[in-house]
Coordinates of C-alpha atoms in Angstrom, one line a residue:
X201 CA -0.1 0.2 0.1
X202 CA 2.9 2.2 0.9
X203 CA 4.5 1.7 -2.4
X204 CA 1.4 2.1 -4.4
X205 CA 0.4 5.6 -2.5
X206 CA 4.2 6.7 -3.2
X207 CA 3.9 5.9 -6.6
X208 CA 1.0 8.1 -7.1
X209 CA 2.3 10.6 -5.4
X210 CA 5.4 11.1 -7.5
X211 CA 3.4 10.4 -10.9
X212 CA 0.8 13.2 -9.9
X213 CA 4.1 15.6 -9.2
X214 CA 5.3 15.1 -12.1
X215 CA 2.1 15.6 -14.3
X216 CA 1.5 18.8 -12.4
X217 CA 5.0 20.1 -13.0
X218 CA 4.8 18.8 -16.9
X219 CA 1.4 20.9 -17.4
X220 CA 2.7 23.9 -16.1
X221 CA 3.4 26.9 -18.6
X222 CA 6.7 27.1 -16.6
X223 CA 7.7 23.9 -18.0
X224 CA 7.3 24.8 -21.8
X225 CA 9.5 27.9 -21.0
X226 CA 12.1 25.9 -19.1
X227 CA 12.2 23.0 -22.0
X228 CA 12.8 25.9 -24.5
X229 CA 15.3 27.6 -22.5
X230 CA 17.3 24.8 -21.7
X231 CA 17.1 23.3 -25.5
X232 CA 19.0 27.0 -26.8
X233 CA 21.5 26.6 -23.9
X234 CA 22.8 23.3 -25.4
X235 CA 22.2 24.4 -28.7
X236 CA 24.6 27.4 -28.0
X237 CA 27.2 25.8 -26.2
X238 CA 28.0 23.3 -29.1
X239 CA 30.0 25.8 -31.8
X240 CA 30.5 25.2 -35.1
X241 CA 34.5 24.1 -35.4
X242 CA 35.0 26.2 -38.5
X243 CA 34.6 29.0 -36.2
X244 CA 37.7 28.4 -34.1
X245 CA 35.5 27.4 -30.8
X246 CA 34.8 24.0 -29.4
X247 CA 33.7 22.2 -26.5
X248 CA 36.5 20.7 -25.3
X249 CA 39.9 22.4 -26.1
X250 CA 43.1 20.0 -24.3
X251 CA 46.5 22.3 -24.3
X252 CA 45.5 24.0 -27.7
X253 CA 44.2 21.1 -29.5
X254 CA 40.0 20.7 -30.0
X255 CA 38.8 17.1 -29.1
X256 CA 36.9 15.6 -31.7
X257 CA 33.0 15.7 -31.8
X258 CA 32.6 12.2 -31.2
X259 CA 29.6 10.5 -29.0
X260 CA 31.9 10.4 -25.9
X261 CA 33.4 13.9 -26.3
X262 CA 30.2 15.5 -27.1
X263 CA 28.7 13.5 -24.3
X264 CA 30.7 14.0 -21.6
X265 CA 31.5 17.7 -22.6
X266 CA 27.6 18.7 -22.8
X267 CA 26.7 16.4 -20.0
X268 CA 29.4 18.9 -17.6
X269 CA 27.7 22.2 -19.2
X270 CA 24.0 20.6 -18.3
X271 CA 25.3 19.4 -14.7
X272 CA 26.0 23.5 -14.4
X273 CA 22.8 24.5 -15.0
X274 CA 20.8 21.9 -13.6
X275 CA 22.5 21.8 -10.1
X276 CA 21.2 25.6 -9.5
X277 CA 18.5 25.8 -12.4
X278 CA 17.1 22.7 -10.7
X279 CA 16.6 24.0 -7.4
X280 CA 14.2 26.8 -8.7
X281 CA 12.6 24.8 -10.8
X282 CA 11.3 22.3 -8.0
X283 CA 11.3 25.1 -5.5
X284 CA 7.7 26.3 -4.7
X285 CA 5.3 23.5 -5.1
X286 CA 5.0 23.6 -0.9
X287 CA 4.4 27.4 -1.1
X288 CA 1.6 27.2 -3.9
X289 CA -0.2 24.5 -1.7
X290 CA -0.5 27.2 0.9
X291 CA -1.4 30.1 -1.6
X292 CA -3.9 28.1 -3.1
X293 CA -5.5 26.4 0.2
X294 CA -4.3 22.9 -0.7
X295 CA -2.0 23.0 2.1
X296 CA -4.4 23.0 4.7
X297 CA -6.1 19.8 3.3
X298 CA -3.1 17.9 2.7
X299 CA -2.0 18.7 6.5
X300 CA -5.2 17.1 7.7
X301 CA -4.6 14.0 5.4
X302 CA -2.6 10.8 7.4
X303 CA -0.1 10.4 4.9
X304 CA 3.2 10.8 6.6
X305 CA 5.6 13.8 6.0
X306 CA 8.1 11.1 4.7
X307 CA 5.7 9.6 2.5
X308 CA 4.7 12.8 1.4
X309 CA 7.6 14.8 0.7
X310 CA 9.5 11.4 -0.3
X311 CA 6.8 11.5 -3.3
X312 CA 7.4 15.2 -4.5
X313 CA 10.9 14.3 -4.8
X314 CA 11.0 11.4 -6.6
X315 CA 8.5 13.7 -8.8
X316 CA 10.7 16.6 -9.0
X317 CA 13.7 13.9 -10.3
X318 CA 11.4 12.6 -12.8
X319 CA 10.7 16.0 -14.0
X320 CA 14.2 17.1 -14.2
X321 CA 15.2 14.1 -15.7
X322 CA 12.8 14.3 -18.7
X323 CA 14.2 18.1 -19.5
X324 CA 18.0 16.4 -19.1
X325 CA 16.7 14.0 -22.1
X326 CA 15.6 16.9 -23.6
X327 CA 19.0 18.2 -23.2
X328 CA 20.7 14.9 -24.2
X329 CA 18.2 15.1 -27.6
X330 CA 19.1 18.1 -28.4
X331 CA 22.9 17.2 -28.4
X332 CA 22.2 14.3 -30.6
X333 CA 20.4 16.2 -33.3
X334 CA 24.0 18.7 -32.6
X335 CA 26.0 15.5 -33.2
X336 CA 24.3 14.8 -36.6
X337 CA 24.6 18.1 -37.7
X338 CA 28.8 18.8 -36.5
X339 CA 29.5 15.6 -35.0
X340 CA 32.5 13.4 -36.0
X341 CA 31.6 9.6 -35.9
X342 CA 28.5 7.5 -35.3
X343 CA 25.7 8.5 -32.8
X344 CA 25.7 6.2 -29.6
X345 CA 22.6 6.6 -27.7
X346 CA 23.4 4.4 -25.4
X347 CA 26.7 6.0 -24.7
X348 CA 25.2 9.4 -24.5
X349 CA 22.2 7.9 -21.7
X350 CA 25.0 6.7 -19.6
X351 CA 27.3 9.6 -19.6
X352 CA 24.2 11.6 -18.9
X353 CA 23.3 9.4 -15.6
X354 CA 26.5 9.1 -14.4
X355 CA 27.1 12.9 -14.3
X356 CA 23.8 14.2 -14.1
X357 CA 21.5 11.9 -11.5
X358 CA 23.3 13.1 -8.4
X359 CA 22.9 16.6 -9.8
X360 CA 19.5 16.7 -10.4
X361 CA 18.9 14.8 -7.2
X362 CA 20.6 17.0 -4.7
X363 CA 19.1 20.0 -6.4
X364 CA 15.7 18.3 -5.6
X365 CA 16.5 17.4 -2.0
X366 CA 17.7 20.9 -0.7
X367 CA 14.6 22.6 -2.7
X368 CA 12.3 20.2 -0.7
X369 CA 14.3 21.0 2.6
X370 CA 14.1 25.1 1.5
X371 CA 10.4 24.7 0.9
X372 CA 9.6 22.8 4.2
X373 CA 11.6 25.1 6.4
X374 CA 9.8 28.5 6.8
X375 CA 12.9 30.8 7.5
X376 CA 14.5 29.5 4.0
X377 CA 10.9 29.8 2.0
X378 CA 11.4 33.1 0.9
X379 CA 14.1 34.9 -1.3
X380 CA 16.8 34.4 1.1
X381 CA 16.7 30.5 0.7
X382 CA 17.2 31.4 -2.8
X383 CA 20.2 33.5 -2.1
X384 CA 21.5 30.5 0.1
X385 CA 21.9 28.1 -2.5
X386 CA 23.1 30.0 -5.2
X387 CA 26.0 30.9 -2.3
X388 CA 26.3 26.9 -1.7
X389 CA 26.4 26.5 -5.5
X390 CA 29.1 28.6 -6.0
X391 CA 31.0 27.2 -3.1
X392 CA 30.6 24.0 -4.4
X393 CA 31.9 24.6 -7.9
X394 CA 34.5 26.5 -6.0
X395 CA 35.6 23.3 -3.8
X396 CA 35.6 21.3 -6.6
X397 CA 38.0 23.8 -8.4
X398 CA 40.2 23.5 -5.3
X399 CA 40.2 19.6 -5.5
X400 CA 41.3 19.7 -9.0
X401 CA 44.1 22.1 -8.8
X402 CA 45.7 20.6 -6.0
X403 CA 45.6 17.2 -7.9
X404 CA 43.4 15.6 -5.3
X405 CA 40.9 14.1 -8.2
X406 CA 41.1 10.4 -6.9
X407 CA 40.4 11.7 -3.3
X408 CA 37.4 10.8 -1.0
X409 CA 36.1 14.3 -1.2
X410 CA 35.2 13.5 -5.1
X411 CA 32.0 11.9 -3.1
X412 CA 31.0 15.4 -2.7
X413 CA 31.1 16.6 -6.5
X414 CA 27.4 16.4 -6.8
X415 CA 28.3 18.5 -9.8
X416 CA 30.2 15.9 -11.5
X417 CA 32.9 18.6 -12.8
X418 CA 35.9 17.2 -11.1
X419 CA 35.0 13.6 -12.2
X420 CA 34.7 14.9 -15.6
X421 CA 38.1 16.5 -15.1
X422 CA 39.4 13.1 -13.5
X423 CA 38.2 11.2 -16.4
X424 CA 39.8 13.4 -18.9
X425 CA 43.1 13.2 -17.3
X426 CA 43.0 9.4 -17.5
X427 CA 43.7 9.9 -21.2
X428 CA 45.1 13.5 -22.0
X429 CA 47.6 16.2 -19.9
X430 CA 44.8 18.5 -18.8
X431 CA 46.9 21.4 -17.4
X432 CA 45.4 24.0 -20.0
X433 CA 42.1 22.4 -20.3
X434 CA 39.0 24.6 -21.7
X435 CA 35.7 23.2 -21.0
X436 CA 32.4 25.1 -22.8
X437 CA 31.3 26.4 -26.4
X438 CA 33.8 29.7 -26.2
X439 CA 36.6 27.8 -25.9
X440 CA 38.9 28.5 -28.7
X441 CA 41.8 25.8 -30.0
X442 CA 44.7 26.0 -32.8
X443 CA 43.7 24.6 -36.0
X444 CA 47.0 23.8 -36.9
X445 CA 47.6 21.3 -34.1
X446 CA 45.7 17.5 -34.4
X447 CA 42.5 17.0 -32.6
X448 CA 42.6 14.5 -29.9
X449 CA 39.9 11.8 -29.6
X450 CA 38.5 10.8 -26.6
X451 CA 38.1 7.0 -26.0
X452 CA 34.7 5.6 -26.6
X453 CA 34.5 4.0 -23.3
X454 CA 36.1 6.4 -20.7
X455 CA 34.9 5.3 -17.4
X456 CA 36.9 3.2 -15.0
X457 CA 35.9 1.2 -11.5
X458 CA 36.7 4.3 -9.5
X459 CA 34.6 6.6 -11.4
X460 CA 31.8 4.4 -11.2
X461 CA 31.7 4.3 -7.2
X462 CA 32.5 7.7 -6.8
X463 CA 29.4 8.8 -8.7
X464 CA 27.2 5.9 -6.8
X465 CA 28.7 7.6 -3.6
X466 CA 27.7 10.8 -5.0
X467 CA 23.8 9.4 -5.6
X468 CA 23.7 8.1 -2.3
X469 CA 24.9 11.1 -0.7
X470 CA 22.4 13.2 -2.5
X471 CA 18.8 12.6 -0.8
X472 CA 20.1 13.1 2.7
X473 CA 18.7 17.3 2.6
X474 CA 15.5 15.2 2.2
X475 CA 16.1 13.5 5.7
X476 CA 16.3 16.7 7.5
X477 CA 13.0 18.1 5.8
X478 CA 11.1 15.3 7.1
X479 CA 12.7 16.7 10.7
X480 CA 11.8 19.9 10.2
X481 CA 8.6 20.3 7.9
X482 CA 6.0 22.2 8.8
X483 CA 2.9 20.6 7.6
X484 CA 1.4 23.9 6.6
X485 CA 0.7 23.9 10.4
X486 CA -0.6 28.0 10.5
X487 CA 1.4 29.3 13.5
X488 CA 4.9 28.3 11.2
X489 CA 3.9 29.3 7.9
X490 CA 1.2 31.9 8.3
X491 CA 1.9 34.6 6.0
X492 CA 2.4 37.7 8.0
X493 CA 4.9 40.7 8.4
X494 CA 6.0 39.3 11.8
X495 CA 6.7 35.8 9.9
X496 CA 9.0 37.3 7.2
X497 CA 11.1 38.9 9.0
X498 CA 12.6 35.7 10.6
X499 CA 14.3 35.4 7.1
X500 CA 17.9 37.5 6.8
X501 CA 16.9 39.6 3.8
X502 CA 13.2 40.7 5.4
X503 CA 15.3 41.2 8.7
X504 CA 17.5 43.6 7.1
X505 CA 14.5 44.8 5.0
X506 CA 12.8 45.9 8.4
X507 CA 15.9 47.6 9.5
X508 CA 16.3 49.7 7.0
X509 CA 12.1 50.7 6.2
X510 CA 13.0 54.3 7.3
X511 CA 14.5 54.6 4.1
X512 CA 11.3 53.9 2.1
X513 CA 10.3 57.6 3.1
X514 CA 12.9 58.5 -0.1
X515 CA 10.5 57.1 -2.4
X516 CA 7.6 59.1 -1.2
X517 CA 8.2 61.8 -3.5
X518 CA 8.1 59.4 -6.7
X519 CA 4.5 58.1 -5.9
X520 CA 3.2 61.8 -5.9
X521 CA 5.3 62.1 -9.3
X522 CA 3.5 59.2 -10.5
X523 CA 0.3 60.7 -10.0
X524 CA 0.9 63.6 -12.3
X525 CA 2.3 62.0 -14.9
X526 CA 0.3 61.2 -17.9
X527 CA -0.5 57.4 -18.3
X528 CA 1.9 54.7 -19.1
X529 CA 5.4 57.2 -17.8
X530 CA 3.2 57.2 -14.3
X531 CA 2.6 54.0 -14.2
X532 CA 5.7 52.8 -14.8
X533 CA 6.9 55.7 -12.1
X534 CA 4.7 53.7 -9.7
X535 CA 5.7 50.1 -10.2
X536 CA 9.1 51.6 -9.8
X537 CA 8.1 53.3 -6.4
X538 CA 6.3 50.4 -5.0
X539 CA 8.9 47.9 -5.9
X540 CA 11.5 50.1 -3.9
X541 CA 9.2 51.0 -0.8
X542 CA 8.6 47.3 -0.6
X543 CA 12.5 46.6 -0.2
X544 CA 14.5 49.4 1.2
X545 CA 17.7 47.0 1.1
X546 CA 16.9 48.0 -2.6
X547 CA 17.4 51.4 -1.3
X548 CA 20.4 51.2 0.3
X549 CA 22.2 49.2 -2.8
X550 CA 21.0 52.0 -5.2
X551 CA 22.4 54.4 -3.0
X552 CA 25.8 52.4 -2.6
X553 CA 25.9 51.6 -6.4
X554 CA 25.8 55.5 -7.3
X555 CA 28.4 56.4 -4.8
X556 CA 31.0 53.5 -5.2
X557 CA 30.4 54.1 -9.1
X558 CA 30.6 57.6 -9.1
X559 CA 34.3 57.4 -6.8
X560 CA 36.2 54.7 -7.7
X561 CA 38.8 54.4 -10.6
X562 CA 37.0 54.0 -14.3
X563 CA 39.3 50.6 -14.5
X564 CA 37.7 49.4 -11.0
X565 CA 33.9 49.8 -12.6
X566 CA 34.1 46.3 -14.3
X567 CA 33.6 44.7 -10.6
X568 CA 30.9 47.6 -9.6
X569 CA 29.0 47.0 -12.4
X570 CA 29.1 43.0 -12.1
X571 CA 27.6 43.5 -8.4
X572 CA 24.4 46.3 -9.6
X573 CA 23.7 44.0 -12.0
X574 CA 23.5 41.1 -9.7
X575 CA 21.1 43.3 -7.3
X576 CA 19.3 44.5 -10.2
X577 CA 18.3 41.3 -11.7
X578 CA 17.4 39.7 -8.3
X579 CA 15.1 42.9 -7.3
X580 CA 13.1 42.8 -10.9
X581 CA 12.8 38.8 -11.1
X582 CA 9.5 38.9 -9.1
X583 CA 8.1 42.4 -10.3
X584 CA 6.0 41.0 -13.7
X585 CA 4.9 37.9 -11.1
X586 CA 3.9 40.2 -8.2
X587 CA 0.3 41.1 -9.3
X588 CA -0.1 36.9 -9.7
X589 CA 1.3 36.1 -6.6
X590 CA -0.5 38.6 -4.4
X591 CA -3.8 37.4 -6.4
X592 CA -4.7 40.6 -8.1
X593 CA -3.9 39.7 -11.4
X594 CA -7.4 39.6 -12.9
X595 CA -8.1 43.1 -11.3
X596 CA -5.1 44.7 -12.6
X597 CA -5.4 43.4 -15.8
X598 CA -9.1 44.6 -15.8
X599 CA -7.5 48.4 -16.0
X600 CA -7.8 50.7 -19.1
X601 CA -5.2 48.7 -21.7
X602 CA -5.3 45.6 -20.2
X603 CA -3.0 43.1 -19.5
X604 CA -0.7 43.8 -22.9
X605 CA -0.4 47.5 -21.4
X606 CA 0.7 46.2 -17.7
X607 CA 3.4 43.6 -19.5
X608 CA 4.9 47.3 -21.0
X609 CA 4.5 48.8 -17.8
X610 CA 6.4 46.3 -16.1
X611 CA 8.9 45.6 -18.6
X612 CA 9.3 49.8 -18.2
X613 CA 9.8 49.6 -14.6
X614 CA 12.5 46.9 -14.8
X615 CA 14.4 49.0 -16.9
X616 CA 14.4 52.5 -15.2
X617 CA 15.2 50.3 -12.0
X618 CA 18.2 48.9 -14.1
X619 CA 19.2 52.9 -15.1
X620 CA 18.9 53.5 -11.8
X621 CA 21.4 50.9 -10.4
X622 CA 23.8 51.4 -13.1
X623 CA 23.1 54.5 -14.9
X624 CA 26.2 56.3 -13.0
X625 CA 28.3 53.5 -14.7
X626 CA 26.8 54.2 -17.8
X627 CA 27.8 57.8 -17.7
X628 CA 31.5 56.9 -16.8
X629 CA 31.8 54.4 -19.8
X630 CA 30.2 56.7 -22.2
X631 CA 33.2 58.8 -21.5
X632 CA 35.9 56.5 -21.3
X633 CA 34.2 53.3 -23.1
X634 CA 31.4 54.3 -25.7
X635 CA 31.3 50.6 -26.6
X636 CA 30.6 49.6 -23.1
X637 CA 28.4 52.3 -22.5
X638 CA 26.6 50.5 -25.7
X639 CA 26.5 47.2 -24.2
X640 CA 25.2 48.0 -20.9
X641 CA 22.5 50.1 -22.5
X642 CA 21.4 46.9 -24.7
X643 CA 21.8 44.4 -21.9
X644 CA 19.5 46.3 -19.6
X645 CA 16.7 46.3 -22.4
X646 CA 17.4 42.9 -23.2
X647 CA 17.6 41.4 -19.7
X648 CA 14.5 43.6 -18.3
X649 CA 12.6 42.3 -21.7
X650 CA 13.9 38.8 -20.5
X651 CA 12.5 38.9 -16.9
X652 CA 9.2 40.5 -17.8
X653 CA 8.9 37.7 -20.8
X654 CA 9.7 34.8 -18.2
X655 CA 7.8 36.1 -15.3
X656 CA 4.7 36.7 -17.2
X657 CA 5.0 33.1 -19.2
X658 CA 5.9 31.0 -16.3
X659 CA 4.2 33.1 -13.3
X660 CA 7.2 32.6 -11.4
X661 CA 10.0 34.5 -10.8
X662 CA 12.6 31.7 -10.4
X663 CA 12.3 31.0 -14.2
X664 CA 14.4 33.6 -14.9
X665 CA 16.3 33.9 -11.7
X666 CA 17.8 31.0 -12.2
X667 CA 18.7 31.1 -15.5
X668 CA 20.2 35.1 -14.7
X669 CA 22.1 33.8 -11.7
X670 CA 23.7 30.9 -13.9
X671 CA 24.5 33.2 -17.0
X672 CA 26.0 35.8 -14.4
X673 CA 28.2 33.1 -13.2
X674 CA 30.0 31.9 -16.2
X675 CA 30.4 35.4 -17.4
X676 CA 32.2 36.1 -14.7
X677 CA 34.4 33.1 -15.7
X678 CA 34.3 33.1 -19.4
X679 CA 35.9 36.9 -19.1
X680 CA 36.9 36.8 -22.9
X681 CA 33.8 35.9 -24.8
X682 CA 31.9 38.6 -26.3
X683 CA 28.5 37.2 -26.4
X684 CA 28.7 36.4 -22.8
X685 CA 29.5 39.8 -22.0
X686 CA 25.3 41.2 -21.6
X687 CA 26.0 44.5 -19.9
X688 CA 29.9 44.9 -20.9
X689 CA 31.2 44.1 -17.3
X690 CA 34.0 42.2 -18.4
X691 CA 34.8 44.8 -21.4
X692 CA 34.7 42.0 -24.2
X693 CA 31.7 42.9 -25.7
X694 CA 31.6 44.1 -29.4
X695 CA 29.4 45.5 -31.9
X696 CA 27.9 42.1 -32.8
X697 CA 27.2 41.0 -29.5
X698 CA 25.8 44.9 -28.6
X699 CA 23.6 44.0 -31.7
X700 CA 22.7 40.6 -30.9
X701 CA 21.3 41.7 -27.4
X702 CA 19.4 44.2 -28.7
X703 CA 18.0 41.8 -31.3
X704 CA 17.2 39.5 -28.0
X705 CA 15.4 42.6 -26.0
X706 CA 13.2 43.3 -29.2
X707 CA 12.0 39.6 -29.8
X708 CA 11.4 38.8 -26.1
X709 CA 9.9 42.2 -25.4
X710 CA 7.7 41.6 -28.9
X711 CA 7.0 38.2 -28.2
X712 CA 5.7 38.9 -24.6
X713 CA 3.3 41.7 -25.8
X714 CA 1.8 39.3 -28.4
X715 CA 1.2 36.6 -25.5
X716 CA -0.4 38.9 -23.1
X717 CA -2.6 40.2 -26.1
X718 CA -3.8 36.9 -26.7
X719 CA -4.2 35.9 -23.3
X720 CA -6.5 38.8 -22.9

């Protein structure tokens, strides 16, 4: 009976997730990203480059390289895709019904976990299918589906298991249910990548520490080290190679017994956060998860907002000004004022960003801009979903202009907030580095449009937030790739990359507008 109930809970969880529009958005996003990381070698870039020589696009190389890159994405994005189901149960009132049933906490959370892992597994299969299509177009040698499947399972299964476990743990404990929990997991993800980089650099790839390598990156490097000298290795679509050097070939069956044992041990450890979730699960108890100001302030971010509440007075004139401005302009300014008033910590960050950008040397503006972009992206991620989360979406969509104008208003507010955070940097770039200023302008436009598009289509801020944080981290590491320098903080942007982001922004804005017009 218990096994049957667990099966039904997991299947229902997976079906509910697959029927969401956010799943379609996530699926399209992972397909586009998968296609983008596999560049044509004719352009001088390859997925894996070792000591200046590219590795041929055989099934083993494409499976290993793409699985490692997908693991970075799913180990972060999987958390945000899974997270939020319990909060949705509370919002819709289903939580009280679930809490009153005789189903045990462990069984309920295990059903959610199995359903989430199956859901992420289907997205992984979509990535694998995309890579096999790319192999047919750009690859070398025959396509080996079983080799792809075994590699993806070995690399990605512990990653998605750990991400799902952490998502359920963070949803089960009230202090971690808000945006503070999102930021905490992002720090955990970065720390994990940093630890794995240390293990790799210290020559401890075969040590027991690799058991904690849920992302599989250290395992990937260990596998490559068994066949090549990897002192100078690049992994990712932006890696450049020397065409004068003979290409390398990765053996068809690169896995050793020790690697298999390490990945199995990682998979065994990955569900440990789920055990902690069973112990701290609130079971939708009103005294633990009741939505109230007092309860919300228990998170560090909400505590900070509570302490900085007097700063909200600084935006009061914006409300008065918005009432005097005509139509769309006044609505945009009102949304900006509301966003800042609801998050006093954003006001403090905005003031700090403006002062710092005005005083530092122009050569240090890159790191300042990176911090500004990060803070702005986190702030505006939920701007386009705020009406839905507050239950007033139908009411705000009934005003003049309907949902389409609301979409444009939210896009405008996100863009204005971007200029408020990064306007000083843009002015200084305009004097000393005009191309970086143009990249910043195009980046603000594109990211604001994407935040509004993903938020309105998926009705959750975490679709944009996951992709944004992942892209920001990758861009901070690959500092010479123009297409990753969306806002110019690396100084690698070129005219084609600026125009590309401008086109992306126009397409996202037009697509979102058409979607909202259609739904209206």
